[in-house]
PDB file of C-alpha atoms in Angstrom:
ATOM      1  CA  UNK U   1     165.339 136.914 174.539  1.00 69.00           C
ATOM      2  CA  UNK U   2     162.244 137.187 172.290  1.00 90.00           C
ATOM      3  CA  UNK U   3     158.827 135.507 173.082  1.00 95.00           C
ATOM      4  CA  UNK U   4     158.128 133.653 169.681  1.00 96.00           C
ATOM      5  CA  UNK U   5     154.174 133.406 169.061  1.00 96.00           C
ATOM      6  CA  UNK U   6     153.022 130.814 166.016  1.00 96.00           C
ATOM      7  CA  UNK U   7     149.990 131.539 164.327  1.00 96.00           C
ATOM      8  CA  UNK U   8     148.312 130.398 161.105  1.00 94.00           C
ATOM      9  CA  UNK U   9     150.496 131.756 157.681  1.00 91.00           C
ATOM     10  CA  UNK U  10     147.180 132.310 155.450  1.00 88.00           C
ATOM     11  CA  UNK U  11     143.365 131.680 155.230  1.00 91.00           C
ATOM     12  CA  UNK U  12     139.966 132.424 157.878  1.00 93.00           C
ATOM     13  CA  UNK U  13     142.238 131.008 160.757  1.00 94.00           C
ATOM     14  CA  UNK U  14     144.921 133.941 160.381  1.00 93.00           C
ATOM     15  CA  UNK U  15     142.431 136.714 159.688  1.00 95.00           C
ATOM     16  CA  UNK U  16     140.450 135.600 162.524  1.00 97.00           C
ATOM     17  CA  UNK U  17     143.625 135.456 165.110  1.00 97.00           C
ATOM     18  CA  UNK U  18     145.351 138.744 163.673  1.00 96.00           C
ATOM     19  CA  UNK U  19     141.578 140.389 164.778  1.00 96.00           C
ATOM     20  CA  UNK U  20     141.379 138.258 168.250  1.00 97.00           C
ATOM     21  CA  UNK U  21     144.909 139.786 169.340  1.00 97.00           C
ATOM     22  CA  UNK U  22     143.610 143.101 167.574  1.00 95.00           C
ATOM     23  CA  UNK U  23     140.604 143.795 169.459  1.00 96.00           C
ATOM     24  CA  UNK U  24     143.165 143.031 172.680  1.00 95.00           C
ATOM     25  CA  UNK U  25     145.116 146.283 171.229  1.00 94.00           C
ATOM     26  CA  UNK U  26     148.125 143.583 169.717  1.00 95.00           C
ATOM     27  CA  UNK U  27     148.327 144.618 166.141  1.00 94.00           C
ATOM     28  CA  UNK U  28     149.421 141.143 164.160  1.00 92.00           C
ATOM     29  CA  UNK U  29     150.637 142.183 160.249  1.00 88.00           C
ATOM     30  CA  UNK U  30     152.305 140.168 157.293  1.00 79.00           C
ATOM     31  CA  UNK U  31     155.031 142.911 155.906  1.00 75.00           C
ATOM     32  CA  UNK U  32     155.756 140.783 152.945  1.00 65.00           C
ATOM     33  CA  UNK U  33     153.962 139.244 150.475  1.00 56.00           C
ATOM     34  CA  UNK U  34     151.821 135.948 150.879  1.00 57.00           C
ATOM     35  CA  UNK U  35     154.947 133.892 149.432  1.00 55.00           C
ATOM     36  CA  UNK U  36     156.746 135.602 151.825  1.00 53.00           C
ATOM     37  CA  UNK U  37     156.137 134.619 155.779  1.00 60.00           C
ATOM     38  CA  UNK U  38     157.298 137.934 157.639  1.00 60.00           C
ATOM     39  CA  UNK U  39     155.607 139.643 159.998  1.00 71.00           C
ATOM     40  CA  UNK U  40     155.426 141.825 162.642  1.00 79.00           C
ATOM     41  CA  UNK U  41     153.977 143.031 165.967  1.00 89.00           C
ATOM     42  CA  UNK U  42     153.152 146.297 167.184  1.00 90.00           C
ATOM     43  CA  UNK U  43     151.778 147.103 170.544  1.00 89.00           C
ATOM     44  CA  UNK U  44     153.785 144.871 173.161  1.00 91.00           C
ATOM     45  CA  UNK U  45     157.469 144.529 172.640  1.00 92.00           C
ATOM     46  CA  UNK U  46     159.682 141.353 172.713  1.00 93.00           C
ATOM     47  CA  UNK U  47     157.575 139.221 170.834  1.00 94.00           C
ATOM     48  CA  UNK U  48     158.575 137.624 167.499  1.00 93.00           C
ATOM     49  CA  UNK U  49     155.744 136.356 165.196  1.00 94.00           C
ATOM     50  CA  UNK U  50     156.245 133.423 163.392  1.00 93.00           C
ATOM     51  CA  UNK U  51     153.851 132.400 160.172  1.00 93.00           C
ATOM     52  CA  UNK U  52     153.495 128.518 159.825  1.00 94.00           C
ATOM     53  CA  UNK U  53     150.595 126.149 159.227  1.00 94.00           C
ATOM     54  CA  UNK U  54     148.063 125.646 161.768  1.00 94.00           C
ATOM     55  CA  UNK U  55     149.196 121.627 161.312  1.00 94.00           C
ATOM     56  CA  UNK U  56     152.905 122.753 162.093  1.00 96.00           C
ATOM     57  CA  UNK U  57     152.143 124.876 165.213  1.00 98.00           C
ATOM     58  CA  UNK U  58     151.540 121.663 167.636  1.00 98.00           C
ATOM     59  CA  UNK U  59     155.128 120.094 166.853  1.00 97.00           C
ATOM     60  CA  UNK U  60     156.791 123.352 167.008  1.00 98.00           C
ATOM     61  CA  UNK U  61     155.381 123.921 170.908  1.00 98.00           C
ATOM     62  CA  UNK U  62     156.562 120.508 171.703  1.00 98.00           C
ATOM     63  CA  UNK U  63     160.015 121.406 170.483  1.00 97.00           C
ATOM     64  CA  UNK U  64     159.850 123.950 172.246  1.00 97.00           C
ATOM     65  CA  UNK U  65     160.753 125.928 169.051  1.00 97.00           C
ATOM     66  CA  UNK U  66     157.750 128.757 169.906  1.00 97.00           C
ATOM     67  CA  UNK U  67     156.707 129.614 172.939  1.00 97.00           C
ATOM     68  CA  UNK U  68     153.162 130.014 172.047  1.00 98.00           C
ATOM     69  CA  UNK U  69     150.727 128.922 169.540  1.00 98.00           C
ATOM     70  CA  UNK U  70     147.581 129.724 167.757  1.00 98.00           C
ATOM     71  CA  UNK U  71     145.712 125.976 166.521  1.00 98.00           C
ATOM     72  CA  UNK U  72     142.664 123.745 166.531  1.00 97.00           C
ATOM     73  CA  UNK U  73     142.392 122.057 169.455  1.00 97.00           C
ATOM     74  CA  UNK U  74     141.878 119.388 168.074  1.00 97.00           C
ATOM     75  CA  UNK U  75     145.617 119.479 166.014  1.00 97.00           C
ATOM     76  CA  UNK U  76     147.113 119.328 169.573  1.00 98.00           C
ATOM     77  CA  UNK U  77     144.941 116.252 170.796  1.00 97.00           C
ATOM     78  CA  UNK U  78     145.817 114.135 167.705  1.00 97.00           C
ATOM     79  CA  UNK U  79     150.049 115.589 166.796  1.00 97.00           C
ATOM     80  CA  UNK U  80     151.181 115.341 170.651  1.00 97.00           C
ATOM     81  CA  UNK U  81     150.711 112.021 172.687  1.00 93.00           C
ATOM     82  CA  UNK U  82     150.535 112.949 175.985  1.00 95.00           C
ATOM     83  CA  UNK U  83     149.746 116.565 175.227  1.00 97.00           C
ATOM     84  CA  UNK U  84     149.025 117.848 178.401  1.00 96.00           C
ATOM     85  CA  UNK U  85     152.704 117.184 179.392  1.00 97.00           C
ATOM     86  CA  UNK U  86     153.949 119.130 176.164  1.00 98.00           C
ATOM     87  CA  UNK U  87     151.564 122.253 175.984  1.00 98.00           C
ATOM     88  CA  UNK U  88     149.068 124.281 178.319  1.00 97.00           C
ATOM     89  CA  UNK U  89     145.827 125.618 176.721  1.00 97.00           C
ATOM     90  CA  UNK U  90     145.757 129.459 177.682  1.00 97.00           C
ATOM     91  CA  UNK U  91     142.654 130.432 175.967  1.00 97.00           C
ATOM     92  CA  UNK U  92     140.083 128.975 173.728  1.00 97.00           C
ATOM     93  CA  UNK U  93     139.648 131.949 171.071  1.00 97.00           C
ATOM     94  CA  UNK U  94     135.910 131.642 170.551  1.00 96.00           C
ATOM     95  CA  UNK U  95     136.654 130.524 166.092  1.00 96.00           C
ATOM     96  CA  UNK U  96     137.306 127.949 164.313  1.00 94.00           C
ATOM     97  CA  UNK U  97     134.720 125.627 165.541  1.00 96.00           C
ATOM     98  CA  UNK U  98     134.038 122.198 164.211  1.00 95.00           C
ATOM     99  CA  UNK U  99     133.261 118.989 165.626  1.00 97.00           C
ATOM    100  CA  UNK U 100     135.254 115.467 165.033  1.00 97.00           C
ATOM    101  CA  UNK U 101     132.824 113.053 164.326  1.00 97.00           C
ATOM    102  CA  UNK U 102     132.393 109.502 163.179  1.00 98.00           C
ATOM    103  CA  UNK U 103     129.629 109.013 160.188  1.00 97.00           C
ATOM    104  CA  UNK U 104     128.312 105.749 158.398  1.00 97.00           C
ATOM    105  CA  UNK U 105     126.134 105.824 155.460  1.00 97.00           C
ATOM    106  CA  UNK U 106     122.578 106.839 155.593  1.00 96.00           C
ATOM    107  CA  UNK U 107     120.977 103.749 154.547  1.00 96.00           C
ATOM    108  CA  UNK U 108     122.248 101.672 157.565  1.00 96.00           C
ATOM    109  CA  UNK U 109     119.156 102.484 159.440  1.00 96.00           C
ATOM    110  CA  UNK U 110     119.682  99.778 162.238  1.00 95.00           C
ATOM    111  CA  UNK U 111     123.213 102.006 163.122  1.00 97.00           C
ATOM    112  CA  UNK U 112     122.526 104.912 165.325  1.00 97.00           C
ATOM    113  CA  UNK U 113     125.330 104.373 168.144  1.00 97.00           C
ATOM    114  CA  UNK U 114     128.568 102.991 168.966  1.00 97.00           C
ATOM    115  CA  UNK U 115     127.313 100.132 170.162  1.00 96.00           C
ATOM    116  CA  UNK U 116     125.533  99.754 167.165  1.00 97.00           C
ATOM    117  CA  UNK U 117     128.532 100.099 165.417  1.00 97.00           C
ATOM    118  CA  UNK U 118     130.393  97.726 167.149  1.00 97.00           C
ATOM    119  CA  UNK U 119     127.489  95.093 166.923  1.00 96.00           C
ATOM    120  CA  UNK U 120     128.067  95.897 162.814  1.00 96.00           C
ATOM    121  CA  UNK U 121     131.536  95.666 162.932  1.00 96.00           C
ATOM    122  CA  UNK U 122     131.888  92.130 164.363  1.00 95.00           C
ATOM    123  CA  UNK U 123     128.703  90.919 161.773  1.00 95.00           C
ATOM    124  CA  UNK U 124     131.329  92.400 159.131  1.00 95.00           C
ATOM    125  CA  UNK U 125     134.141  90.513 160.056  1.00 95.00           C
ATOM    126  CA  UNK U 126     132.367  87.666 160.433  1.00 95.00           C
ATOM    127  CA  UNK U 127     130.928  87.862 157.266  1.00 94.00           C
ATOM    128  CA  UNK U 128     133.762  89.582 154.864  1.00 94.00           C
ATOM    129  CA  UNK U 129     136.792  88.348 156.953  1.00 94.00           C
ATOM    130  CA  UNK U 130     137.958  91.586 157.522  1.00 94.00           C
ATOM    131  CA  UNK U 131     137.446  94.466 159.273  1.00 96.00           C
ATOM    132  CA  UNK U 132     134.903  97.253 158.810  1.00 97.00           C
ATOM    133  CA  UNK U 133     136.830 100.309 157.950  1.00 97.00           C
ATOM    134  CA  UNK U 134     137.413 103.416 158.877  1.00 98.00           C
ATOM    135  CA  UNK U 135     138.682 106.154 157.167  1.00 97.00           C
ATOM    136  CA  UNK U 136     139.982 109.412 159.166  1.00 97.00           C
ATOM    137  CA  UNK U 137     143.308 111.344 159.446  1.00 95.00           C
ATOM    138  CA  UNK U 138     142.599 111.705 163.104  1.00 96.00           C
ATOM    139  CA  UNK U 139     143.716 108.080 164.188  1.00 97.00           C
ATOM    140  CA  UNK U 140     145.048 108.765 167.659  1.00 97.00           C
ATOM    141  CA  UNK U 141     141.627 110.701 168.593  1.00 97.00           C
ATOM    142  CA  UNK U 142     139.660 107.941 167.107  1.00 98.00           C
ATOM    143  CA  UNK U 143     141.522 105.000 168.706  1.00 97.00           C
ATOM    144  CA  UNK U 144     141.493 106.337 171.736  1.00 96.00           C
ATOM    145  CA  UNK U 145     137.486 107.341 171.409  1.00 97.00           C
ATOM    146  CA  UNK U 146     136.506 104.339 170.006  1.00 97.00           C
ATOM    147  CA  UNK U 147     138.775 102.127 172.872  1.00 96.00           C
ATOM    148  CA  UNK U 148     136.900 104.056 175.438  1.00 95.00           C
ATOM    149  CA  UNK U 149     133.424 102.948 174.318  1.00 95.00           C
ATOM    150  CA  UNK U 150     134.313  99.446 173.765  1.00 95.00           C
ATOM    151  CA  UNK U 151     134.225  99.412 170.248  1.00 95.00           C
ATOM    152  CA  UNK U 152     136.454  96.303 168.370  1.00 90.00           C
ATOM    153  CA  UNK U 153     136.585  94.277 165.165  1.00 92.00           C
ATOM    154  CA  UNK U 154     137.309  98.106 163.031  1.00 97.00           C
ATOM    155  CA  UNK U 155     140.526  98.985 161.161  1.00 97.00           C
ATOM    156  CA  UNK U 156     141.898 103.054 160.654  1.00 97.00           C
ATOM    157  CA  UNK U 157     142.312 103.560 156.931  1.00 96.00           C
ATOM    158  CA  UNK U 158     144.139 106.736 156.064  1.00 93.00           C
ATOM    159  CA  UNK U 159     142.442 109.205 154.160  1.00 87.00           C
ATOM    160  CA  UNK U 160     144.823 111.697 152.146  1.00 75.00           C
ATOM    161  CA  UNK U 161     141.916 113.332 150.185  1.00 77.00           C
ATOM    162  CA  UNK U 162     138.404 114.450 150.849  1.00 85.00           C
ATOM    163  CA  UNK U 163     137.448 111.581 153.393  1.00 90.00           C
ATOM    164  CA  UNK U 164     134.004 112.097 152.600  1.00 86.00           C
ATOM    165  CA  UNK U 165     134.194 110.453 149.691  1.00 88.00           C
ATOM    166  CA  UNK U 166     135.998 107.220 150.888  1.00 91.00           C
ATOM    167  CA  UNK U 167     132.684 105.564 151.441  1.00 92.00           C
ATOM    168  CA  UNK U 168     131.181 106.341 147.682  1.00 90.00           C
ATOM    169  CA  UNK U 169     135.142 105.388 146.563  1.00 88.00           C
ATOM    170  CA  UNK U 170     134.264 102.259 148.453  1.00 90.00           C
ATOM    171  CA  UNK U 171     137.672 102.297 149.978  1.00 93.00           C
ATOM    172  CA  UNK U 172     136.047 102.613 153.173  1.00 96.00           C
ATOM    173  CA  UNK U 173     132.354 101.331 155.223  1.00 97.00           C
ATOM    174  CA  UNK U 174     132.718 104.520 157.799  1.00 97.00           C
ATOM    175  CA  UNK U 175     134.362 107.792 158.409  1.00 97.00           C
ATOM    176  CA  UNK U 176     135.392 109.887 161.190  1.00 97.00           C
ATOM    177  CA  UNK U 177     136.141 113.418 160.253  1.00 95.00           C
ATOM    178  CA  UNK U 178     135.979 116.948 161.313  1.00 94.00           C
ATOM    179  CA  UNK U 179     132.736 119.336 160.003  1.00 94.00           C
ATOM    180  CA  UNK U 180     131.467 122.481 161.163  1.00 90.00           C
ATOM    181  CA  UNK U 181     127.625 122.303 159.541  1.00 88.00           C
ATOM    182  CA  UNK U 182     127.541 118.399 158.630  1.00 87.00           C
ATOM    183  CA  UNK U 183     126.461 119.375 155.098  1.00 91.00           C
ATOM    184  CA  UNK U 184     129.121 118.066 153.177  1.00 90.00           C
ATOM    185  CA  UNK U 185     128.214 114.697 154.580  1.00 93.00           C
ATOM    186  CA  UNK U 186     124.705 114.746 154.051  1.00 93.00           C
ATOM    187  CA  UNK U 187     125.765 115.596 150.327  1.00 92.00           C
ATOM    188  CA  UNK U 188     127.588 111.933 150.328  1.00 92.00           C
ATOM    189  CA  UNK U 189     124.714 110.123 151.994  1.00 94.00           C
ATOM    190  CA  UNK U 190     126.489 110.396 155.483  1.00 96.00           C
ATOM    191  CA  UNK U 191     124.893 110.426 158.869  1.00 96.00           C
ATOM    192  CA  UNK U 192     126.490 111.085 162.127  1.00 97.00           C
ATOM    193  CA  UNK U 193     126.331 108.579 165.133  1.00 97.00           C
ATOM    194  CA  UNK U 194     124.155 110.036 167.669  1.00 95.00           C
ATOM    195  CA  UNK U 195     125.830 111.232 170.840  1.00 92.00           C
ATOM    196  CA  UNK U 196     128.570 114.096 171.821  1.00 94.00           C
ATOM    197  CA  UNK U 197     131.092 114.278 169.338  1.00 96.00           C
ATOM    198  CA  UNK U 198     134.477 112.475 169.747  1.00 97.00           C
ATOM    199  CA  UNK U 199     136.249 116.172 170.353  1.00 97.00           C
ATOM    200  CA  UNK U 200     134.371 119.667 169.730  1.00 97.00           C
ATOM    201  CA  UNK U 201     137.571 121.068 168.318  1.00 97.00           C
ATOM    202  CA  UNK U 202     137.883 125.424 168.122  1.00 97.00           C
ATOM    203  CA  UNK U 203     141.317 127.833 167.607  1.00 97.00           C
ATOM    204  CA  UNK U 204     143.229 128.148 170.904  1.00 98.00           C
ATOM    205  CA  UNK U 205     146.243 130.071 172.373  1.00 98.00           C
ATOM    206  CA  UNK U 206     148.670 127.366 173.546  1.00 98.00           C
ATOM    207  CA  UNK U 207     151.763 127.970 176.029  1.00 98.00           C
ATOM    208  CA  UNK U 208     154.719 125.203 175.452  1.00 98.00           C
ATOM    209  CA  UNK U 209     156.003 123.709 178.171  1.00 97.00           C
ATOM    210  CA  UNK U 210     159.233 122.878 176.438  1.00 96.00           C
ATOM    211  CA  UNK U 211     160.560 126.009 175.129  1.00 96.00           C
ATOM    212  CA  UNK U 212     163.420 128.083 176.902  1.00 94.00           C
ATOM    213  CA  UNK U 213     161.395 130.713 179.567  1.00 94.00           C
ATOM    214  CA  UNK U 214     163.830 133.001 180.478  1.00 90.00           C
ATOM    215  CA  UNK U 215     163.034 136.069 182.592  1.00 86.00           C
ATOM    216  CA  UNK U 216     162.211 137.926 180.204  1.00 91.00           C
ATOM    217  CA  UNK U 217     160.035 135.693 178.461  1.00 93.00           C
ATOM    218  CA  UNK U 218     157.642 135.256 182.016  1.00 94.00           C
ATOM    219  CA  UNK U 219     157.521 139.092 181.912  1.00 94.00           C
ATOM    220  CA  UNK U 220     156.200 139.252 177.941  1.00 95.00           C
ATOM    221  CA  UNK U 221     154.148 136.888 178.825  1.00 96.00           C
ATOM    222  CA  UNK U 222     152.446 138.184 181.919  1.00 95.00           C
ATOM    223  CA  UNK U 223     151.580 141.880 179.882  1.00 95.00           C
ATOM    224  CA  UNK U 224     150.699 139.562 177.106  1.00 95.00           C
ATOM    225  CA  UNK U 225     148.099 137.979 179.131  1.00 95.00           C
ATOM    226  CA  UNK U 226     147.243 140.663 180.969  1.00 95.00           C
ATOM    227  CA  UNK U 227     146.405 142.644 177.993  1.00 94.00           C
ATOM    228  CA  UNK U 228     144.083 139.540 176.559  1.00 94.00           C
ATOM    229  CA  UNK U 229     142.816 139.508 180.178  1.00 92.00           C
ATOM    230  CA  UNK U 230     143.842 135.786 180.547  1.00 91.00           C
ATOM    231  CA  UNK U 231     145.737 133.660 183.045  1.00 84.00           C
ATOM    232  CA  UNK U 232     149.136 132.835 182.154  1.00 73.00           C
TER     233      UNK U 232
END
């Protein structure tokens, strides 16, 4: 059998993990062009790279379709429910950082917090008749956050474009949204509630717990991870 390894098929987020595995002596390559997604590794046999989106690689370790995966961390947390019973995080890869946070326009100077946003979101119901939105493609990590702080009286709207602009667009009050400098939402008169983030999101080297391990599989992966210098 062949360990199958997903990574990214193009952009920062392959570059980056084709040089992680590098500097580990595991030599990642595309041997076709960038329509094509072949490609190869040299240095450890009986592994099989496999070139698919970074929003692709969570489903694919839940199949159990690959046996490990290269992804945001935060892709895993919002594709899987119950992701801890699907996947096992192997290694944070130290790229790809951004934090996923919620944002409400600048000139609401009274909301700071999530309690101040849930003390604004019931005075919107109560005075629109409907509920403050929310615009995000992350709606189980948002649910979930907001839930935990107590937060009500909000609706998820999804976002297909740049969620950014949903608030100018007025087709939503706030946002929730993933940014690595917070600049593009200072452009659009964004703020970001104070307080940690709802997930500080980076790339990271996942293990499936659904694919096929067959002997040989456990002994790819132990050199693999010994050669990273990881447990496995």
């Amino acid at each position: 059998m062949t360990l199958k390894l997903g990574v990214p098929s193009k952009g920062r987020l392959m570059e980056k993990t084709f040089d992680w595995f590098g500097a580990a002596g595991i030599e990642l390559a595309r041997t076709g062009s960038d329509r094509e997604y072949a490609a190869a590794v040299n240095g450890l046999d009986g592994i099989e790279l496999v070139l698919l989106s970074a929003g692709e690689i969570p489903r694919e370790l839940a199949a159990g379709r690959i046996h490990l995966g290269v992804t945001g961390s935060d892709l895993v947390r919002e594709k899987l429910g119950a992701w801890q019973e699907k996947v096992t995080e192997l290694a944070p890869m130290g790229f790809g950082h951004a934090d996923l946070v919620i944002a409400v326009p600048r000139c609401w100077v009274d909301v700071n917090t999530l309690d101040d946003l849930d003390a604004v979101a019931a005075a919107f119901r109560a005075n629109h008749g409907y509920r403050l939105r929310i615009a995000t493609k992350y709606h189980r990590l948002i649910r979930d956050h907001l839930r935990i702080h107590g937060v009500a009286d909000y609706q998820l709207v999804d976002s297909q474009g740049a969620t950014e602009g949903t608030v100018k667009n007025e087709t939503a009050e706030a946002i929730a949204d993933i940014t690595s400098t917070g600049e593009t939402l200072r452009a659009n008169h964004l703020k970001i509630l104070s307080g940690n983030p709802v997930h500080k999101s980076q790339a990271t080297l996942f293990k499936s717990r659904k694919a096929d391990w067959t002997g040989g599989d456990r002994a790819t992966l132990k050199k693999l991870c010994t050669k990273l210098g990881i447990d496995g």
